[in-house]
Amino acid sequence: GVTSLIVCGEREPCFCPQEEFNDKPDSLFFNDGVRRIDFILVYEDEDKKDFEKRHTFQRRKASLMKMGIELEATRSVVDEKLMFVKVHMPWEVLCTYAEVLHIKLPIQPNDLSSRPSPWRFFSCITKHFYPNEELITKESEFFTAPFEKDRLEYFYIKDKDLFFTPSMRSRMAYYILSRAPYEIRGHIKKFGITKLLDGGVYKAAYPLHDCRFNVRSTEEDCPNERFVLYEEWAHPKSFYKMQPLDLIRKYYGEKIGIYFAWLGFYTKMLALAAVVGLGCFIYGYKTQETSTWSKEVCDPEIGGKIVMCPQCDRFCKYWRLNSTCEASKKLCIFDNFGTLVFAVFMSIWVTLFLEFWKRYQAELEYEWDTVEFLEQEEPPRPEYEAKCIYERKNPITGVKEYVPFTTCGRCVRVSIGIGTVLFWILLILASIVAITVYRLAVFFVFSTKLRTQEIKELEPFKEYVTPQMATSVTASLISFVVIMILNILYERVAIWITDFELPRTKSEYENSLTLKMFLFQFVNYYSSCFYIAFAKGKAVGYPKEPVYLLGKYRNEECDPGGCLIELTTQLSIIMGGKAIWNNIQEVLIPWVKNLIFRYCTRVPSQKVIPRWEQDYQLQPLPKLGLFYEYLEMVIQFGFVTLFVASFPLAPVLALVNNLFEIRVDAWKITTQFRRVVPEKAQDIGAWQPILQGIAILAVATNAMIIAFTSDMIPRLVYYWSFSVYPYGNHPNNTMEGYINSSLSIFNTSDFSDFSKPEQSNSSLIISTCRYRDFRFPPGHPRQYEYNGYYWHVIAAKVAFIIVVEVIYFLKFVLSYVIPDVPYSVKEQIKREKYLTQVILHETNLKAGDQTCGDLSDSSVLLKLLDT
């Protein structure tokens, strides 16, 4: 089964017989009806090209020369310029490459009884949430072993035509095409269908869908798997059904199967988090009107009489605390005791999610024959092989091999890659500083426009639009736009860097790109949230000595209730905007492209279009299409876990988005894209350690949000200590008086000349104003220094952080207690290894014993003859 691509004149492929289309639109076979089509190549016939293009193409035209595989060409019925080359893999070639690729195939039916489902008693109810069993029948289970051509008789072969599935055949065909050389000049060797596609020599290369997505095939014995997948998986009416993962894996390969398995499992686990988060939100919504401190803010006799200090220099005016009444009510929804419980719950949830996923993944590894899928079995990328010019000795095998660069060259490439990534991360940080400067500058404008000097009722609309809220919303929108622009630019840079590093295998390539993209996306998406959560309002000084950024811009202050509501706003805008933008991209762009292509290539309705040409009219799946799906979900996972203490509705929004995401991805891959080349994958790759890192960081960030961003701990300190004797005057623990105790007093005569507010036309003289801090009042021997309340709050925050370490310990206990591989799966793996040992290896021992016996008999006979 040796195959090569060679330059072959100016005409159509000289080796490939051309046949007329047989008017069978659903046929998956050559014209003889016997040989199955395993792959399709599309090129433009040079005789039909424009004169200007002909000479260029004549120099680069490459043809597939058959040495083992069989080909048949058919001219397009839509565009006479196009030629479709059908590729068939004969039995001998299939056996050869099945052994090369270590494809595991059945050796014996599985004789281990499967454990009954715990939901079997509710089967009358749960059956409605599963795909139709009449359309998707459960396949027989087999013990499998890596295929060996010399031991064919030990494999479970009923029908040679069905022994290798269509996805296996397509995978082997692509393996040959991606390594077939087409030009050799000295030491330079060019090979692979990918290069020819990039150069425009071939227009497309793809395996066939088995039928149309919405109509059954007219061919006999066609499994109609695409139609079944659409009806039971991709169609919107099936949104409530479980995914047919085994059929997805069979049709598209393990790599796509494991993605949808992970996405489905993540969505199911989100359901529990969404229920708890929704409960916390409802609790906060119900208690916003009864919150004592919120009522004090809105009370005309309390909040209406508290005059707050200006939040910028000179031009900002004094303002009444009750102007933030509506904002304080909204803050109560998210900043309450239920949020603390939810943050602890999510810290445990994220650990359970990852541990249960490992178990589920182990089950899929066994069922899908990827348990022993080793890196050595994954072939090098054609781009890597084409540049192997340096000889070295393999440190493991001791065999001489060729590599594309020396050790020094590899270090240079990696260093350039790291430097480029760091440069772009610094660029993001620079954009965050720019947005921060915008926030500081525009806050001054909003403060002068949205608040008046006179103490009067505000318009109803203005009750919701405080300077802080207006600044936060506009800055969040600008931040979102900057994030999306930087994403588009960095994506090209990351791909270029990874191509330059030249990883050996596709898994190494994707893992390297994954790390680069995630580091960038992490800083890009989360940096503004980290700023609001842990930087804003933390170093503002006090009215007499405010802190300035860059010596010019006065640092932002939080609302009297804290910065948590601003963090919630930032999260909802970025998370919601990202979800809407991604869904628009995923649905509209491929649909519009296909619509335009069909319009440009429209044919009379009576014309019969073959299966391969129908697929050609679809869009090719992007090379990194699945990578972006993972990236989108992992970024969402970060929003759901890292800042969930400020936004309990994040799991609810994620759940709703994912229910759409699963069906949108399924619809897109089933109806809008050509069938992808099946690929092997054992797990979700580099995304697994990234998820584990996010899970560990999530415990810390939520603890820090509750301790330093939320006002929960200062309220608890007041309730338990400062509302009663010896610090307070209340007989019982209460939240009454909290607002007054959390706002320090400032004498307006102590303003510096630079920050002193300008005189207004009001006749009201303001001698003191209030600001958010815990300091001694003017006239005290230690005026404007931190008071005892401040140090109590700091001690309580540190104690809370220490207590959170218990959750860390619980996380590791759960990781240890929950085994990664279920016991039943371990049993089946051992059983399969035993059978492989018996069937495929002990036969050699028997053959060796027989040979030794024959030799011993011959030696005895020779001795007798000598005597």
Short mmCIF file of N, CA and C in Angstrom, two decimals, residues 480-553:
data_model
loop_
_atom_site.label_atom_id
_atom_site.label_comp_id
_atom_site.label_asym_id
_atom_site.label_seq_id
_atom_site.Cartn_x
_atom_site.Cartn_y
_atom_site.Cartn_z
N PHE A 480 -15.45 45.20 26.73
CA PHE A 480 -15.89 44.07 25.91
C PHE A 480 -15.44 44.23 24.46
N VAL A 481 -15.57 45.44 23.91
CA VAL A 481 -15.14 45.69 22.53
C VAL A 481 -13.64 45.48 22.39
N VAL A 482 -12.87 46.02 23.34
CA VAL A 482 -11.41 45.86 23.30
C VAL A 482 -11.04 44.38 23.38
N ILE A 483 -11.74 43.63 24.24
CA ILE A 483 -11.48 42.19 24.38
C ILE A 483 -11.67 41.48 23.05
N MET A 484 -12.77 41.75 22.36
CA MET A 484 -13.06 41.06 21.11
C MET A 484 -12.05 41.43 20.02
N ILE A 485 -11.63 42.69 19.97
CA ILE A 485 -10.64 43.11 18.96
C ILE A 485 -9.30 42.44 19.22
N LEU A 486 -8.85 42.45 20.48
CA LEU A 486 -7.58 41.81 20.81
C LEU A 486 -7.62 40.31 20.55
N ASN A 487 -8.79 39.68 20.77
CA ASN A 487 -8.93 38.26 20.48
C ASN A 487 -8.65 37.96 19.02
N ILE A 488 -9.25 38.76 18.13
CA ILE A 488 -9.08 38.54 16.69
C ILE A 488 -7.62 38.69 16.28
N LEU A 489 -6.95 39.72 16.82
CA LEU A 489 -5.55 39.95 16.46
C LEU A 489 -4.64 38.87 17.02
N TYR A 490 -4.84 38.52 18.29
CA TYR A 490 -3.93 37.57 18.93
C TYR A 490 -4.11 36.16 18.37
N GLU A 491 -5.31 35.84 17.91
CA GLU A 491 -5.54 34.50 17.36
C GLU A 491 -4.56 34.21 16.23
N ARG A 492 -4.39 35.17 15.33
CA ARG A 492 -3.46 34.99 14.21
C ARG A 492 -2.03 34.86 14.71
N VAL A 493 -1.68 35.67 15.71
CA VAL A 493 -0.31 35.62 16.24
C VAL A 493 -0.04 34.28 16.91
N ALA A 494 -0.99 33.77 17.69
CA ALA A 494 -0.80 32.51 18.41
C ALA A 494 -0.62 31.35 17.43
N ILE A 495 -1.41 31.33 16.36
CA ILE A 495 -1.28 30.27 15.36
C ILE A 495 0.08 30.36 14.67
N TRP A 496 0.51 31.58 14.35
CA TRP A 496 1.82 31.75 13.71
C TRP A 496 2.95 31.27 14.62
N ILE A 497 2.87 31.61 15.90
CA ILE A 497 3.92 31.19 16.85
C ILE A 497 3.97 29.67 16.94
N THR A 498 2.80 29.04 17.06
CA THR A 498 2.75 27.58 17.19
C THR A 498 3.26 26.90 15.93
N ASP A 499 2.91 27.43 14.76
CA ASP A 499 3.46 26.89 13.51
C ASP A 499 4.97 27.03 13.48
N PHE A 500 5.47 28.14 13.99
CA PHE A 500 6.91 28.39 14.00
C PHE A 500 7.63 27.42 14.93
N GLU A 501 7.00 27.08 16.06
CA GLU A 501 7.62 26.14 17.00
C GLU A 501 7.69 24.72 16.44
N LEU A 502 6.80 24.38 15.50
CA LEU A 502 6.79 23.10 14.79
C LEU A 502 6.67 21.90 15.75
N PRO A 503 5.55 21.77 16.46
CA PRO A 503 5.35 20.59 17.32
C PRO A 503 5.30 19.31 16.49
N ARG A 504 5.64 18.19 17.11
CA ARG A 504 5.78 16.93 16.38
C ARG A 504 4.43 16.34 15.98
N THR A 505 3.52 16.19 16.94
CA THR A 505 2.24 15.56 16.66
C THR A 505 1.12 16.60 16.73
N LYS A 506 -0.03 16.21 16.25
CA LYS A 506 -1.17 17.13 16.28
C LYS A 506 -1.60 17.42 17.71
N SER A 507 -1.49 16.41 18.60
CA SER A 507 -1.84 16.64 20.01
C SER A 507 -0.91 17.67 20.63
N GLU A 508 0.40 17.56 20.34
CA GLU A 508 1.36 18.53 20.86
C GLU A 508 1.07 19.92 20.30
N TYR A 509 0.69 19.97 19.03
CA TYR A 509 0.36 21.25 18.40
C TYR A 509 -0.83 21.90 19.10
N GLU A 510 -1.88 21.11 19.31
CA GLU A 510 -3.09 21.66 19.93
C GLU A 510 -2.86 22.03 21.39
N ASN A 511 -2.06 21.22 22.10
CA ASN A 511 -1.77 21.54 23.51
C ASN A 511 -0.97 22.84 23.62
N SER A 512 0.01 23.01 22.71
CA SER A 512 0.81 24.24 22.72
C SER A 512 -0.05 25.45 22.40
N LEU A 513 -0.90 25.33 21.39
CA LEU A 513 -1.79 26.43 21.03
C LEU A 513 -2.80 26.69 22.15
N THR A 514 -3.28 25.63 22.78
CA THR A 514 -4.24 25.77 23.88
C THR A 514 -3.66 26.60 25.01
N LEU A 515 -2.43 26.30 25.40
CA LEU A 515 -1.81 27.03 26.50
C LEU A 515 -1.63 28.49 26.15
N LYS A 516 -1.16 28.78 24.93
CA LYS A 516 -0.95 30.18 24.53
C LYS A 516 -2.27 30.94 24.51
N MET A 517 -3.28 30.34 23.87
CA MET A 517 -4.55 31.03 23.74
C MET A 517 -5.22 31.23 25.09
N PHE A 518 -5.13 30.22 25.95
CA PHE A 518 -5.81 30.37 27.24
C PHE A 518 -5.13 31.41 28.12
N LEU A 519 -3.80 31.44 28.13
CA LEU A 519 -3.10 32.45 28.93
C LEU A 519 -3.54 33.85 28.49
N PHE A 520 -3.61 34.04 27.18
CA PHE A 520 -4.03 35.34 26.65
C PHE A 520 -5.49 35.62 27.01
N GLN A 521 -6.36 34.64 26.76
CA GLN A 521 -7.79 34.84 27.02
C GLN A 521 -8.05 35.05 28.51
N PHE A 522 -7.29 34.36 29.35
CA PHE A 522 -7.46 34.51 30.79
C PHE A 522 -7.22 35.95 31.20
N VAL A 523 -6.10 36.51 30.74
CA VAL A 523 -5.79 37.90 31.08
C VAL A 523 -6.79 38.84 30.41
N ASN A 524 -7.15 38.52 29.17
CA ASN A 524 -8.02 39.41 28.40
C ASN A 524 -9.41 39.50 28.99
N TYR A 525 -10.00 38.37 29.33
CA TYR A 525 -11.37 38.34 29.82
C TYR A 525 -11.48 38.68 31.31
N TYR A 526 -10.52 38.22 32.10
CA TYR A 526 -10.69 38.30 33.55
C TYR A 526 -9.98 39.48 34.20
N SER A 527 -9.07 40.15 33.49
CA SER A 527 -8.28 41.20 34.14
C SER A 527 -9.16 42.35 34.63
N SER A 528 -10.16 42.76 33.83
CA SER A 528 -11.04 43.85 34.26
C SER A 528 -11.85 43.43 35.49
N CYS A 529 -12.25 42.15 35.53
CA CYS A 529 -12.99 41.65 36.70
C CYS A 529 -12.09 41.63 37.94
N PHE A 530 -10.84 41.22 37.76
CA PHE A 530 -9.91 41.22 38.90
C PHE A 530 -9.66 42.66 39.39
N TYR A 531 -9.62 43.60 38.45
CA TYR A 531 -9.41 45.00 38.85
C TYR A 531 -10.55 45.49 39.74
N ILE A 532 -11.80 45.25 39.30
CA ILE A 532 -12.95 45.71 40.07
C ILE A 532 -13.02 44.99 41.42
N ALA A 533 -12.71 43.68 41.40
CA ALA A 533 -12.87 42.89 42.61
C ALA A 533 -11.80 43.20 43.65
N PHE A 534 -10.56 43.42 43.21
CA PHE A 534 -9.47 43.47 44.18
C PHE A 534 -8.65 44.75 44.16
N ALA A 535 -8.92 45.67 43.22
CA ALA A 535 -8.13 46.90 43.16
C ALA A 535 -8.98 48.15 43.37
N LYS A 536 -10.14 48.19 42.73
CA LYS A 536 -10.94 49.39 42.79
C LYS A 536 -11.42 49.66 44.23
N GLY A 537 -11.25 50.90 44.64
CA GLY A 537 -11.73 51.33 45.96
C GLY A 537 -10.88 50.86 47.12
N LYS A 538 -9.75 50.20 46.84
CA LYS A 538 -8.94 49.67 47.94
C LYS A 538 -7.85 50.64 48.38
N ALA A 539 -7.45 51.56 47.50
CA ALA A 539 -6.40 52.53 47.86
C ALA A 539 -6.86 53.91 47.41
N VAL A 540 -7.80 54.49 48.16
CA VAL A 540 -8.36 55.79 47.78
C VAL A 540 -8.00 56.88 48.78
N GLY A 541 -7.42 56.50 49.92
CA GLY A 541 -7.10 57.49 50.94
C GLY A 541 -8.37 58.01 51.60
N TYR A 542 -8.37 59.29 51.94
CA TYR A 542 -9.57 59.94 52.49
C TYR A 542 -9.60 61.35 51.93
N PRO A 543 -10.70 62.08 52.08
CA PRO A 543 -10.87 63.36 51.36
C PRO A 543 -9.72 64.34 51.50
N LYS A 544 -9.05 64.37 52.64
CA LYS A 544 -7.96 65.32 52.81
C LYS A 544 -6.73 64.90 52.01
N GLU A 545 -6.46 63.60 51.96
CA GLU A 545 -5.28 63.09 51.25
C GLU A 545 -5.68 61.95 50.32
N PRO A 546 -6.36 62.24 49.20
CA PRO A 546 -6.73 61.18 48.27
C PRO A 546 -5.52 60.64 47.53
N VAL A 547 -5.66 59.42 47.02
CA VAL A 547 -4.58 58.77 46.27
C VAL A 547 -4.83 58.99 44.78
N TYR A 548 -3.77 59.28 44.05
CA TYR A 548 -3.88 59.59 42.62
C TYR A 548 -3.15 58.53 41.78
N LEU A 549 -3.74 58.21 40.64
CA LEU A 549 -3.10 57.32 39.66
C LEU A 549 -2.33 58.18 38.67
N LEU A 550 -1.09 57.81 38.44
CA LEU A 550 -0.21 58.56 37.54
C LEU A 550 -0.04 60.02 37.98
N GLY A 551 -0.28 60.28 39.29
CA GLY A 551 -0.12 61.61 39.82
C GLY A 551 -1.15 62.61 39.37
N LYS A 552 -2.19 62.14 38.64
CA LYS A 552 -3.15 63.07 38.05
C LYS A 552 -4.60 62.68 38.31
N TYR A 553 -4.91 61.38 38.14
CA TYR A 553 -6.28 60.92 38.23
C TYR A 553 -6.56 60.35 39.62
#
